[in-house]
PDB file of C-alpha atoms and ligand atoms in Angstrom:
ATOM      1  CA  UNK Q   1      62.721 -53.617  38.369  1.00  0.00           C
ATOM      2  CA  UNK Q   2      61.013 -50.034  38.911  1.00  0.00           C
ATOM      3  CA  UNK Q   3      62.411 -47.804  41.479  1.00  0.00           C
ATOM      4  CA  UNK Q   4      59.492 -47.323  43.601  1.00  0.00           C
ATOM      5  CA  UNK Q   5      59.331 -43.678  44.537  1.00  0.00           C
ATOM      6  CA  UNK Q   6      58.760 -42.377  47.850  1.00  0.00           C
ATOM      7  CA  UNK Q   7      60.246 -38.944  48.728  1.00  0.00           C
ATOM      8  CA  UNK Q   8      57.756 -36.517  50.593  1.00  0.00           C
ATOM      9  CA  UNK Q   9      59.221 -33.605  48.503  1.00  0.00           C
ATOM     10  CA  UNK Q  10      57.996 -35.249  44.986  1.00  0.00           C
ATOM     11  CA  UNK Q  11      54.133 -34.671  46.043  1.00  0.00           C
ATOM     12  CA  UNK Q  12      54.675 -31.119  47.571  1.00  0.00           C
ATOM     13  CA  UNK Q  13      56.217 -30.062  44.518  1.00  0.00           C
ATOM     14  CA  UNK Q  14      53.640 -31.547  42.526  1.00  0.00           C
ATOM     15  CA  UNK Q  15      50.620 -30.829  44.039  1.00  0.00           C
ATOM     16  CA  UNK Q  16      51.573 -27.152  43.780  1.00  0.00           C
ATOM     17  CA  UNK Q  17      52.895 -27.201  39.612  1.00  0.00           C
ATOM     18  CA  UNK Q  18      52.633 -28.061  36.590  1.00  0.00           C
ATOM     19  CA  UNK Q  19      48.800 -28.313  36.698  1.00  0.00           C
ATOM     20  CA  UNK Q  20      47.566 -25.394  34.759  1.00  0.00           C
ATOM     21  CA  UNK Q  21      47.796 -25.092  31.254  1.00  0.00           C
ATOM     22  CA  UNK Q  22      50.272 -22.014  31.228  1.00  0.00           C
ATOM     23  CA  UNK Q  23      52.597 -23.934  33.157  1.00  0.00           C
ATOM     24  CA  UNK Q  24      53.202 -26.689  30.917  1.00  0.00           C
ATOM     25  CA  UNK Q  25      56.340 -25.982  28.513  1.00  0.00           C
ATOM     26  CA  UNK Q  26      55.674 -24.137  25.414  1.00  0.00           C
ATOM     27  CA  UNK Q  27      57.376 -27.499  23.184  1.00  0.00           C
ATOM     28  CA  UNK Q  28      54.739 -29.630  25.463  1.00  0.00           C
ATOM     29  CA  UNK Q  29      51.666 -27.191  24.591  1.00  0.00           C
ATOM     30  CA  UNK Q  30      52.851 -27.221  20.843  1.00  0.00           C
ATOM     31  CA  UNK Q  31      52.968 -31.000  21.261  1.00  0.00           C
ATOM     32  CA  UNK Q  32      49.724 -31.918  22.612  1.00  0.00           C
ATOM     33  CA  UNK Q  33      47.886 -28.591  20.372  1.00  0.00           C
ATOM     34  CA  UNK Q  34      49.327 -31.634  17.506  1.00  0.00           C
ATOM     35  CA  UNK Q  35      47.737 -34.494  18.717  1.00  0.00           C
ATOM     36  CA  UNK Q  36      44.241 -33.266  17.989  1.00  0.00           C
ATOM     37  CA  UNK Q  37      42.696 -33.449  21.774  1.00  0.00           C
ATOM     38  CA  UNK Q  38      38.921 -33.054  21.994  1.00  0.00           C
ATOM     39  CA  UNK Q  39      36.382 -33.540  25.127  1.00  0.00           C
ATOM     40  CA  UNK Q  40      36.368 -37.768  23.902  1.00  0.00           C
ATOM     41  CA  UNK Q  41      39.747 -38.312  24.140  1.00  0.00           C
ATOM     42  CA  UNK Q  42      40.740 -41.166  26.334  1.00  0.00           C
ATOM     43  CA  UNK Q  43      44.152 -40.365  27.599  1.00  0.00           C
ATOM     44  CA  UNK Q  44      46.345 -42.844  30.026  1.00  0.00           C
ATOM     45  CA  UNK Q  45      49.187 -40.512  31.770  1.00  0.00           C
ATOM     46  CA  UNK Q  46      51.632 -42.437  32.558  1.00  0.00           C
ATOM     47  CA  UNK Q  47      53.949 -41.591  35.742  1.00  0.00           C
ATOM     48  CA  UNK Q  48      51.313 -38.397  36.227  1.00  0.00           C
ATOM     49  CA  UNK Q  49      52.675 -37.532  39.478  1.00  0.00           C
ATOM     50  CA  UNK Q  50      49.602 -35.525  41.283  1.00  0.00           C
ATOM     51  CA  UNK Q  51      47.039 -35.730  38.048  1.00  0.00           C
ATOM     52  CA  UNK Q  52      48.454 -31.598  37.370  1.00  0.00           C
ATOM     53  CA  UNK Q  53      48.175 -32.958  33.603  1.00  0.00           C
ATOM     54  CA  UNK Q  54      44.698 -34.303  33.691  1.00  0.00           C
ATOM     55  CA  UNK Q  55      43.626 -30.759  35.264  1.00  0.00           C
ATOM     56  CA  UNK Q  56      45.566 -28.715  32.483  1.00  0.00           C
ATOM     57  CA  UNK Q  57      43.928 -31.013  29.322  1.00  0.00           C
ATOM     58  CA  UNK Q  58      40.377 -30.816  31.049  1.00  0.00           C
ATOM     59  CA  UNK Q  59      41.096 -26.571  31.264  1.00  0.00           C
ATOM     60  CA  UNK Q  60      42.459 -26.216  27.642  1.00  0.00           C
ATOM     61  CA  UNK Q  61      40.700 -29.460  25.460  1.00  0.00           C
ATOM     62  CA  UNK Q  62      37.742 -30.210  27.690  1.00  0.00           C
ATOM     63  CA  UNK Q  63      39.107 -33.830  28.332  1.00  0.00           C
ATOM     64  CA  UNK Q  64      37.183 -35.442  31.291  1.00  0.00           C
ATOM     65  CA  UNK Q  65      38.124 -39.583  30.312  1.00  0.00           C
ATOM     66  CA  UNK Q  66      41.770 -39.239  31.960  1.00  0.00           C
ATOM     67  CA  UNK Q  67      43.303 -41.569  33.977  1.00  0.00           C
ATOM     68  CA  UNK Q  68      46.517 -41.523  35.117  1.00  0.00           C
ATOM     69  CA  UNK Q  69      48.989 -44.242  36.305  1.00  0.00           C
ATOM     70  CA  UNK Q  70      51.742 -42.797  39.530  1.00  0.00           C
ATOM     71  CA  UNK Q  71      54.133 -44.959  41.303  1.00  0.00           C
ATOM     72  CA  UNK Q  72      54.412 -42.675  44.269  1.00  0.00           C
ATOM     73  CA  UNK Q  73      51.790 -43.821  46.207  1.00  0.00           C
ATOM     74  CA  UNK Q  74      51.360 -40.551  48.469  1.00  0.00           C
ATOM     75  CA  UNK Q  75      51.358 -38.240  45.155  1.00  0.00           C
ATOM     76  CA  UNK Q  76      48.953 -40.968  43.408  1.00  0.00           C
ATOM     77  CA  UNK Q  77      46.582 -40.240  46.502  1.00  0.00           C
ATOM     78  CA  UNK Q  78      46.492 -36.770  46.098  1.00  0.00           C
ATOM     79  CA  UNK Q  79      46.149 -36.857  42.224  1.00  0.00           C
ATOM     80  CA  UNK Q  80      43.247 -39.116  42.676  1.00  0.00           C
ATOM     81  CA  UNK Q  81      41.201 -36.655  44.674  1.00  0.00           C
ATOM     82  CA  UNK Q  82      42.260 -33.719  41.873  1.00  0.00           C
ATOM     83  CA  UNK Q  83      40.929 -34.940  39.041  1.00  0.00           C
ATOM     84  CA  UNK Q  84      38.375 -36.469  40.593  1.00  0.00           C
ATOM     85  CA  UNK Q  85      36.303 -32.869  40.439  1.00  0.00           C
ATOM     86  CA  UNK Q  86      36.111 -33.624  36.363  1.00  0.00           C
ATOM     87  CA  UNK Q  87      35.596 -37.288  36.544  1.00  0.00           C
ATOM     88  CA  UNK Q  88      38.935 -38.403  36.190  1.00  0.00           C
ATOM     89  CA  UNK Q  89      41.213 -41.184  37.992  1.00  0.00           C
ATOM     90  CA  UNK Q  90      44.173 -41.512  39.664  1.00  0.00           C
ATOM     91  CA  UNK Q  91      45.487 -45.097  39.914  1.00  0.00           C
ATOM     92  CA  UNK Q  92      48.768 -45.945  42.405  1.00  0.00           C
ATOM     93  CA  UNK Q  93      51.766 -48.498  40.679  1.00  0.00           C
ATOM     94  CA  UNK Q  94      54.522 -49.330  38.101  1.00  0.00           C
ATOM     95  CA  UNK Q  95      53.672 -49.131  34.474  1.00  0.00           C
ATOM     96  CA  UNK Q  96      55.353 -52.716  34.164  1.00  0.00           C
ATOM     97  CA  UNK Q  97      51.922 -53.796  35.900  1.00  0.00           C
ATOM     98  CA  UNK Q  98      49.662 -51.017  34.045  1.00  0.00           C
ATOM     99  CA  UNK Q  99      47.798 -53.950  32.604  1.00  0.00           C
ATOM    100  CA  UNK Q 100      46.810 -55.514  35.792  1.00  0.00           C
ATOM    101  CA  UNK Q 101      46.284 -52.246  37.675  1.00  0.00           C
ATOM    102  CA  UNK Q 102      43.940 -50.927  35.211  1.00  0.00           C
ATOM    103  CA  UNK Q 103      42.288 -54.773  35.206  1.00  0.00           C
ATOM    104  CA  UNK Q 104      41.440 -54.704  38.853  1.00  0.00           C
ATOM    105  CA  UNK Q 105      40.185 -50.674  38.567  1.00  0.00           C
ATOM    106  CA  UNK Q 106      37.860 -52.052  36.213  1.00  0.00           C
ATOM    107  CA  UNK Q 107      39.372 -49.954  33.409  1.00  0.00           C
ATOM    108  CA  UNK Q 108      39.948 -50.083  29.744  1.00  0.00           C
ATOM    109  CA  UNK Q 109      43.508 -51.432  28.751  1.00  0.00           C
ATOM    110  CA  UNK Q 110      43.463 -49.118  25.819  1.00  0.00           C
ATOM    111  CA  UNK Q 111      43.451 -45.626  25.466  1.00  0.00           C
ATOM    112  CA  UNK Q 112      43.535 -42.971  22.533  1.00  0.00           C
ATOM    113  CA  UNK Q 113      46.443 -41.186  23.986  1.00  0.00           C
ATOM    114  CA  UNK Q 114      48.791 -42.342  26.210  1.00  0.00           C
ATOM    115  CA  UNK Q 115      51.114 -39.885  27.576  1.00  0.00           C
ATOM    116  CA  UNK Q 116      54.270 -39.723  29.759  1.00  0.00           C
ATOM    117  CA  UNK Q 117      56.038 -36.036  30.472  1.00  0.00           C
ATOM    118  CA  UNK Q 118      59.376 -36.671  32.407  1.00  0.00           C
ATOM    119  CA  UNK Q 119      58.166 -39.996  33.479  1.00  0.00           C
ATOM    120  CA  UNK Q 120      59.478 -43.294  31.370  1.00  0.00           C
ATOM    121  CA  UNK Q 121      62.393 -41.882  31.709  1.00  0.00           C
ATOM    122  CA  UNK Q 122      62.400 -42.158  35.260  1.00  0.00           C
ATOM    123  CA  UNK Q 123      63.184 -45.525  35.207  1.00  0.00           C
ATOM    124  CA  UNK Q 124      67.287 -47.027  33.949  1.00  0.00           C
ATOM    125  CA  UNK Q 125      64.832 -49.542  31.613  1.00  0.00           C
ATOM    126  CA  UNK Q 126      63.605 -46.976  29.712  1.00  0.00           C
ATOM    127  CA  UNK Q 127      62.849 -48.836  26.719  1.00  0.00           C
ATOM    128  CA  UNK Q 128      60.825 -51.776  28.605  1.00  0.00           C
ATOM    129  CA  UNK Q 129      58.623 -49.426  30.467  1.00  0.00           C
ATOM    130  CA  UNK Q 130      57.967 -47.641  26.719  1.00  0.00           C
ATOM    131  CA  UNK Q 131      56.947 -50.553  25.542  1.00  0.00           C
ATOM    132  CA  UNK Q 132      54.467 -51.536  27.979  1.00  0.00           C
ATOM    133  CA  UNK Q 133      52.951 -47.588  27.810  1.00  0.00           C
ATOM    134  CA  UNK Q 134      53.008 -48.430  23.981  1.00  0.00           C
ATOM    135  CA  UNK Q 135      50.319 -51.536  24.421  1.00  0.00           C
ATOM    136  CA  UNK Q 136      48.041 -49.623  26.121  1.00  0.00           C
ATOM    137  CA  UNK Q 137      47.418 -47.149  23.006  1.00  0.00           C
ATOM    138  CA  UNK Q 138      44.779 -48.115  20.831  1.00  0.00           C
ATOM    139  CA  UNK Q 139      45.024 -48.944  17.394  1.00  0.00           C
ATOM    140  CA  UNK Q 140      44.652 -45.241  15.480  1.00  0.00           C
ATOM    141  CA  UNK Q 141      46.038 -43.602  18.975  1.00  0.00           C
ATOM    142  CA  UNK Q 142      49.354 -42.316  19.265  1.00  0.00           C
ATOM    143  CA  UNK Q 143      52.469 -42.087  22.216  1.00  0.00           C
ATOM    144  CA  UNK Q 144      53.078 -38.494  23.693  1.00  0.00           C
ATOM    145  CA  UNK Q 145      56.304 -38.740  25.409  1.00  0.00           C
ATOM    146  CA  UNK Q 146      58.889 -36.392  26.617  1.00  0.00           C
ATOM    147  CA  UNK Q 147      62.743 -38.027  26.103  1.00  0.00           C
ATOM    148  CA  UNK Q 148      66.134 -36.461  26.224  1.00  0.00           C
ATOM    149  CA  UNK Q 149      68.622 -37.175  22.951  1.00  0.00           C
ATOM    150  CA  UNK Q 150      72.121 -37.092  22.180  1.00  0.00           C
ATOM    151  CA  UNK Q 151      73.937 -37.542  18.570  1.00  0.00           C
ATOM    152  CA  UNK Q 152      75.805 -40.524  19.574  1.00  0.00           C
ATOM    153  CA  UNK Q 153      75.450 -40.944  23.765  1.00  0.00           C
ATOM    154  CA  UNK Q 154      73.680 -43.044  25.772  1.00  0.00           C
ATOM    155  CA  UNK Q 155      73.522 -42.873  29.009  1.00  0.00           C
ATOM    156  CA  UNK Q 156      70.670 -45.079  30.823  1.00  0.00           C
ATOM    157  CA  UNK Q 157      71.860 -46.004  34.149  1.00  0.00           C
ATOM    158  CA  UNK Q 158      71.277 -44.278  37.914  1.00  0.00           C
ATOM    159  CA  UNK Q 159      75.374 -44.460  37.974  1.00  0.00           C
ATOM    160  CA  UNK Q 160      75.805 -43.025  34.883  1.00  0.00           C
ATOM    161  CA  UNK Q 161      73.383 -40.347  34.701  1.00  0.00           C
ATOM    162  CA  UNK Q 162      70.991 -38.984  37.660  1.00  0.00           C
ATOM    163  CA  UNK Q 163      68.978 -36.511  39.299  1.00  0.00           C
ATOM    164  CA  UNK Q 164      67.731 -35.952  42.559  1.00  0.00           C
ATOM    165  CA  UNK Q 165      63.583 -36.597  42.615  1.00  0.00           C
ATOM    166  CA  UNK Q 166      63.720 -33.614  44.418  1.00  0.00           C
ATOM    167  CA  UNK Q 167      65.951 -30.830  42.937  1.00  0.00           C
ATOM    168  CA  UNK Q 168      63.827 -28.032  44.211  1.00  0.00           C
ATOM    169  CA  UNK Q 169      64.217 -28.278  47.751  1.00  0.00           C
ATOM    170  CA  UNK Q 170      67.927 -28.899  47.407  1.00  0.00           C
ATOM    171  CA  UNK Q 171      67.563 -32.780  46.722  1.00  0.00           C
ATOM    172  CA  UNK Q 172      67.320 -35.439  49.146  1.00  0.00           C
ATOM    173  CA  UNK Q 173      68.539 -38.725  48.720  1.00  0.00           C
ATOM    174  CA  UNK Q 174      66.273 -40.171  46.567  1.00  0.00           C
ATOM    175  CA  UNK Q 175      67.706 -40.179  42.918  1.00  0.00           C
ATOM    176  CA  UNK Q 176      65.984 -41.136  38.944  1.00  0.00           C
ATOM    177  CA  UNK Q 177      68.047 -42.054  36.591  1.00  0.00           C
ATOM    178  CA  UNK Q 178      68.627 -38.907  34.274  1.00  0.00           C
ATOM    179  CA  UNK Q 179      68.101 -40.570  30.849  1.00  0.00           C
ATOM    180  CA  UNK Q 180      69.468 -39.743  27.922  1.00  0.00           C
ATOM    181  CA  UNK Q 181      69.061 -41.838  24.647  1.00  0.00           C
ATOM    182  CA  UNK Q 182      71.277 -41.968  21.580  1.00  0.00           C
ATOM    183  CA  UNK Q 183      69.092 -40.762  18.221  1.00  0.00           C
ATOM    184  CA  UNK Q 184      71.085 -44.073  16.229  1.00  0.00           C
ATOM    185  CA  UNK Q 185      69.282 -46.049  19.683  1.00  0.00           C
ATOM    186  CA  UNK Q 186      66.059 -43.945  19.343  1.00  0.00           C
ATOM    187  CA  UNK Q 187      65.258 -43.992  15.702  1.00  0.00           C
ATOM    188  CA  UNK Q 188      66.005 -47.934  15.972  1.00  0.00           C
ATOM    189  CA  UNK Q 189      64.008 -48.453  19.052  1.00  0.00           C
ATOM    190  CA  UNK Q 190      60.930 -46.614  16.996  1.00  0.00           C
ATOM    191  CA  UNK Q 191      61.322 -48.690  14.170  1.00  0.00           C
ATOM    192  CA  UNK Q 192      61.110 -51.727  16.185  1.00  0.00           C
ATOM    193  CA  UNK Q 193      58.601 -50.693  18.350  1.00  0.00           C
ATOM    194  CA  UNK Q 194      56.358 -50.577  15.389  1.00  0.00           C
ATOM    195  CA  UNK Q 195      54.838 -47.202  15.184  1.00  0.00           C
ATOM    196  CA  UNK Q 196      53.400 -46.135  11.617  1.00  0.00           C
ATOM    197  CA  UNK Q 197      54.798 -42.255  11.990  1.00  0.00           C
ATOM    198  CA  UNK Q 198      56.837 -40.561  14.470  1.00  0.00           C
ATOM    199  CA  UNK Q 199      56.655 -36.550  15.037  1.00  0.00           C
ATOM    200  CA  UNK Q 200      59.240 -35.086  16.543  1.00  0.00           C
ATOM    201  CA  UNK Q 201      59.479 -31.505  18.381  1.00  0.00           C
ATOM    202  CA  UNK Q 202      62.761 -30.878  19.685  1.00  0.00           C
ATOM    203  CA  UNK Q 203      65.247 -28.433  20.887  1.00  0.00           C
ATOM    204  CA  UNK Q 204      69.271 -28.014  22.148  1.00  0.00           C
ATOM    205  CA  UNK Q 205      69.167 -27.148  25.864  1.00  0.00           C
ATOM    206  CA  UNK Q 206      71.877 -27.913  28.490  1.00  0.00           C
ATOM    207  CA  UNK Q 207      71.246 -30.664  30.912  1.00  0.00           C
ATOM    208  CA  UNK Q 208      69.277 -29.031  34.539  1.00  0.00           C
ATOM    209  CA  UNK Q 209      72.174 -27.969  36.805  1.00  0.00           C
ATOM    210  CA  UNK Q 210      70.812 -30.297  39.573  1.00  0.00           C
ATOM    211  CA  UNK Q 211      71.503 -33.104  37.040  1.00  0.00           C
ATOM    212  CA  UNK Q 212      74.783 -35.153  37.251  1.00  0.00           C
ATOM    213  CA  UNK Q 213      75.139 -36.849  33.850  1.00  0.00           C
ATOM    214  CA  UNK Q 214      78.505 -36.689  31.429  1.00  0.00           C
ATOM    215  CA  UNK Q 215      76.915 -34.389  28.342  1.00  0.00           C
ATOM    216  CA  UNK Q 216      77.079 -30.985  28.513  1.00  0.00           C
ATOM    217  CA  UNK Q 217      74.086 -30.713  26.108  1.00  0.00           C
ATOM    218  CA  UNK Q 218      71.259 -32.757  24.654  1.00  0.00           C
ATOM    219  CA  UNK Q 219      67.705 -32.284  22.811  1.00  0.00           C
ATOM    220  CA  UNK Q 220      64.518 -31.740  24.860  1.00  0.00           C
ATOM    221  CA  UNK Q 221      62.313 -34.124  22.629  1.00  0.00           C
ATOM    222  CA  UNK Q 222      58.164 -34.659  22.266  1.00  0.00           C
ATOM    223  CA  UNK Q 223      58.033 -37.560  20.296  1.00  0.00           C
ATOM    224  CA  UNK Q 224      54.301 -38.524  19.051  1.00  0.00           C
ATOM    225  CA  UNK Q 225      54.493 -41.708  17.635  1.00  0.00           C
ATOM    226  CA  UNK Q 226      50.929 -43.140  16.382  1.00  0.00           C
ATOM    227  CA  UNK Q 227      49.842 -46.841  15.833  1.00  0.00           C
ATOM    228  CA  UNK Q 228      47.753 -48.460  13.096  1.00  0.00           C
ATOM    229  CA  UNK Q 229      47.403 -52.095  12.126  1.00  0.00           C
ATOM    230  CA  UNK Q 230      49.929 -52.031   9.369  1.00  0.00           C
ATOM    231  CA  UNK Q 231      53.127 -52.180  10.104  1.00  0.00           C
ATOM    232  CA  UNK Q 232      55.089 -50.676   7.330  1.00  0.00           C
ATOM    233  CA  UNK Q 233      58.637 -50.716   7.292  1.00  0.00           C
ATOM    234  CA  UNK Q 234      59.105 -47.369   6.078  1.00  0.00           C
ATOM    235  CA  UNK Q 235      58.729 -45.032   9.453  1.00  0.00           C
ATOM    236  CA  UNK Q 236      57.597 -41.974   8.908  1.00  0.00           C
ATOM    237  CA  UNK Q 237      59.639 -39.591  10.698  1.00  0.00           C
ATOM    238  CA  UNK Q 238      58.947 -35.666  10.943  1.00  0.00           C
ATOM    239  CA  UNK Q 239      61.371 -33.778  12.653  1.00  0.00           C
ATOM    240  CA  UNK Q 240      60.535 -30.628  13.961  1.00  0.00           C
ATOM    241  CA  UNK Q 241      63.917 -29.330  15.432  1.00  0.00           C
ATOM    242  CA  UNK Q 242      67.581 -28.666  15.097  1.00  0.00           C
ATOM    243  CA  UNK Q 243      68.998 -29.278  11.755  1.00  0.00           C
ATOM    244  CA  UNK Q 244      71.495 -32.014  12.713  1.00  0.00           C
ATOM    245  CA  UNK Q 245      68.758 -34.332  14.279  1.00  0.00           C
ATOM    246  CA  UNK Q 246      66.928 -33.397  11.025  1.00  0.00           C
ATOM    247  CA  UNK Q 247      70.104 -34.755   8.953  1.00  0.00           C
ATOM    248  CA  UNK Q 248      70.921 -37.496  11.283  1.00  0.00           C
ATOM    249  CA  UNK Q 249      67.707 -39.309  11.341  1.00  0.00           C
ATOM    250  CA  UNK Q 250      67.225 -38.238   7.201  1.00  0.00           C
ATOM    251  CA  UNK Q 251      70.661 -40.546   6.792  1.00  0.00           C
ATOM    252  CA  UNK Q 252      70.139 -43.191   9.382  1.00  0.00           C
ATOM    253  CA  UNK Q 253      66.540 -44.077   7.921  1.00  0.00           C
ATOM    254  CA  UNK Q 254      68.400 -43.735   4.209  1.00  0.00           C
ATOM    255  CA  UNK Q 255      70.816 -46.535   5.236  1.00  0.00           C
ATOM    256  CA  UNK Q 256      68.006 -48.703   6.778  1.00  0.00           C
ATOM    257  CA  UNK Q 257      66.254 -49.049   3.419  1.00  0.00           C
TER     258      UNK Q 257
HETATM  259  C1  SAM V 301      59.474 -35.802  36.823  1.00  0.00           C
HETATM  260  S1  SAM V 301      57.964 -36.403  37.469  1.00  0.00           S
HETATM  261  C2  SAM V 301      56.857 -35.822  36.189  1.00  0.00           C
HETATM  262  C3  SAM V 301      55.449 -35.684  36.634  1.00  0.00           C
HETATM  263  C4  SAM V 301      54.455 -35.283  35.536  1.00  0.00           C
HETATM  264  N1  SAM V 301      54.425 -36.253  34.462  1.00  0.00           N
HETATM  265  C5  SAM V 301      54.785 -33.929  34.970  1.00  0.00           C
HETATM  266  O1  SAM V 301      55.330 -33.850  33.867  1.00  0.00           O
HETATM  267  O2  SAM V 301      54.496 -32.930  35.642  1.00  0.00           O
HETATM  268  C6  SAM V 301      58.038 -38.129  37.114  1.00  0.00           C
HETATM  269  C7  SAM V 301      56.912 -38.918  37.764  1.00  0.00           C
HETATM  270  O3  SAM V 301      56.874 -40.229  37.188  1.00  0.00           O
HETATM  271  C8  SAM V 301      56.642 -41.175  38.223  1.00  0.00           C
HETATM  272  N2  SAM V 301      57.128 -42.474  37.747  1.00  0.00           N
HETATM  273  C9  SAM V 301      58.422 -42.787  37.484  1.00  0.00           C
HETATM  274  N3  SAM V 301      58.519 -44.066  37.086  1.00  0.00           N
HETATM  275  C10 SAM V 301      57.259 -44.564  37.071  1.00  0.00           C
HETATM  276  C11 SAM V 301      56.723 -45.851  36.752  1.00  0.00           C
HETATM  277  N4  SAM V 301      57.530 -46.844  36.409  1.00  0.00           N
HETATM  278  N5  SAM V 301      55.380 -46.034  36.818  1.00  0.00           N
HETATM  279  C12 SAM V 301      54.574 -45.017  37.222  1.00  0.00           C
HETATM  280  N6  SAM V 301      55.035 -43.781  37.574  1.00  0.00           N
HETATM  281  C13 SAM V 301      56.357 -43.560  37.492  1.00  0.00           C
HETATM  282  C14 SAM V 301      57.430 -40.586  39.390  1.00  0.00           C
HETATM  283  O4  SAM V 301      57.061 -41.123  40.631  1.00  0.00           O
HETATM  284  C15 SAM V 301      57.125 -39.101  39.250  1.00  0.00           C
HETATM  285  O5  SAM V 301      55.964 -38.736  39.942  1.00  0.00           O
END
């Protein structure tokens, strides 16, 4: 079960960031400049807050077939009448029901790019809610999403690990889990998941100071991970970041096969 977000700060934050190109991070810009984005591109954006994503891909790749998927029913609102100006939709719910949302919108179930910054990770079932993001990307498509990784922690739950939904106004009480995945958890979860190739762009960073989780550091990861009908056993996996994950996830897929 979804926390279902509600906290007036979340929409006033978003309606006023993250919605031009420039102000997406420079590993997210490197990220999607990878996933080969043109004006056809049909991209699902999953947890997409006030559509600030759909605005930035229609300014830099000429995308106009973006719909996105928000929980937060006031910023889902507001998103819808954003993107709206370029064709695109805004749709209010849980990714757990994408399938039936996107059903009664009268909208495809598939998508060549389904992407989720900051947002799967939202929820303490993190790897349930990727899954369901995973079935809506077609077969050749791929899996943008943002995910925070440790060596050997894992840390999934609101008691463990959380923010405030709201750190920029000095936090309410309204708190996300703060996610953070273990790369032995990760690599296995990809592998069962299915995907044909993973791409990974990734860097050390500390953990935001409004966070209250037990690591003192962890990678900032973009992890593209693409589908195709064959399933082959051998993952691909190219690692774009610090040398240990490079090492780590070299040995771990070594021992797998
Ligand atoms: C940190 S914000 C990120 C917003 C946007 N993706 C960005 O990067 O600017 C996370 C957003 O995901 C939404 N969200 C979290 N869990 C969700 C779910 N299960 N289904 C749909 N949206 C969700 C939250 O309500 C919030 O607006």
């Amino acid at each position: 079960m979804n926390i279902h977000y509600a906290s007036p700060g979340l929409p006033e934050f978003y309606s006023n960031h993250r919605s031009a190109w420039e102000d997406f991070y420079v590993s997210e810009r490197t990220a999607f400049e990878a996933s080969g984005l043109g004006p056809e591109t049909s991209i699902l954006d999953v947890g997409c807050a006030c559509g600030g994503l759909g605005t930035a891909l229609n300014e830099r790749f000429g995308c106009t077939n973006y719909v996105g998927l928000e929980i937060h029913e006031g910023a889902a609102a507001i998103g819808a009448l954003a993107v709206a100006s370029f064709g695109g939709r805004v749709l209010s719910g849980d990714i757990l029901e994408g399938s039936q949302i996107l059903k009664f919108a009268g909208l495809p179930q598939e998508y060549d790019l389904v992407v989720s910054l900051s947002a799967l990770d939202w929820n303490a079932d993190v790897r349930d809610n990727i899954l369901q993001a995973w079935r809506h990307v077609a077969i050749g498509g791929a899996l943008l999403m943002s995910l925070r990784l440790h060596p050997n922690s894992c840390h999934l739950d609101l008691e463990e690990s959380r923010q405030s939904t709201t750190p920029h106004n000095g936090g309410g009480d309204e708190f996300a889990p703060y996610v953070i995945m273990s790369v032995p958890a990760a690599v296995e979860f990809a592998t069962r998941m299915g995907a044909a190739s993973v791409r990974v762009f990734g860097h050390w960073g500390a953990p935001s100071a409004t966070a209250q989780t037990p690591v003192d550091r962890c990678i900032f990861a973009l992890a593209i991970l693409t589908k195709t009908t064959v399933v082959d056993p051998e993952i691909q996996f190219l690692i774009d970041g610090p040398g240990e994950l490079v090492e780590q996830v070299k040995s771990l897929n070594a021992r797998r096969s």
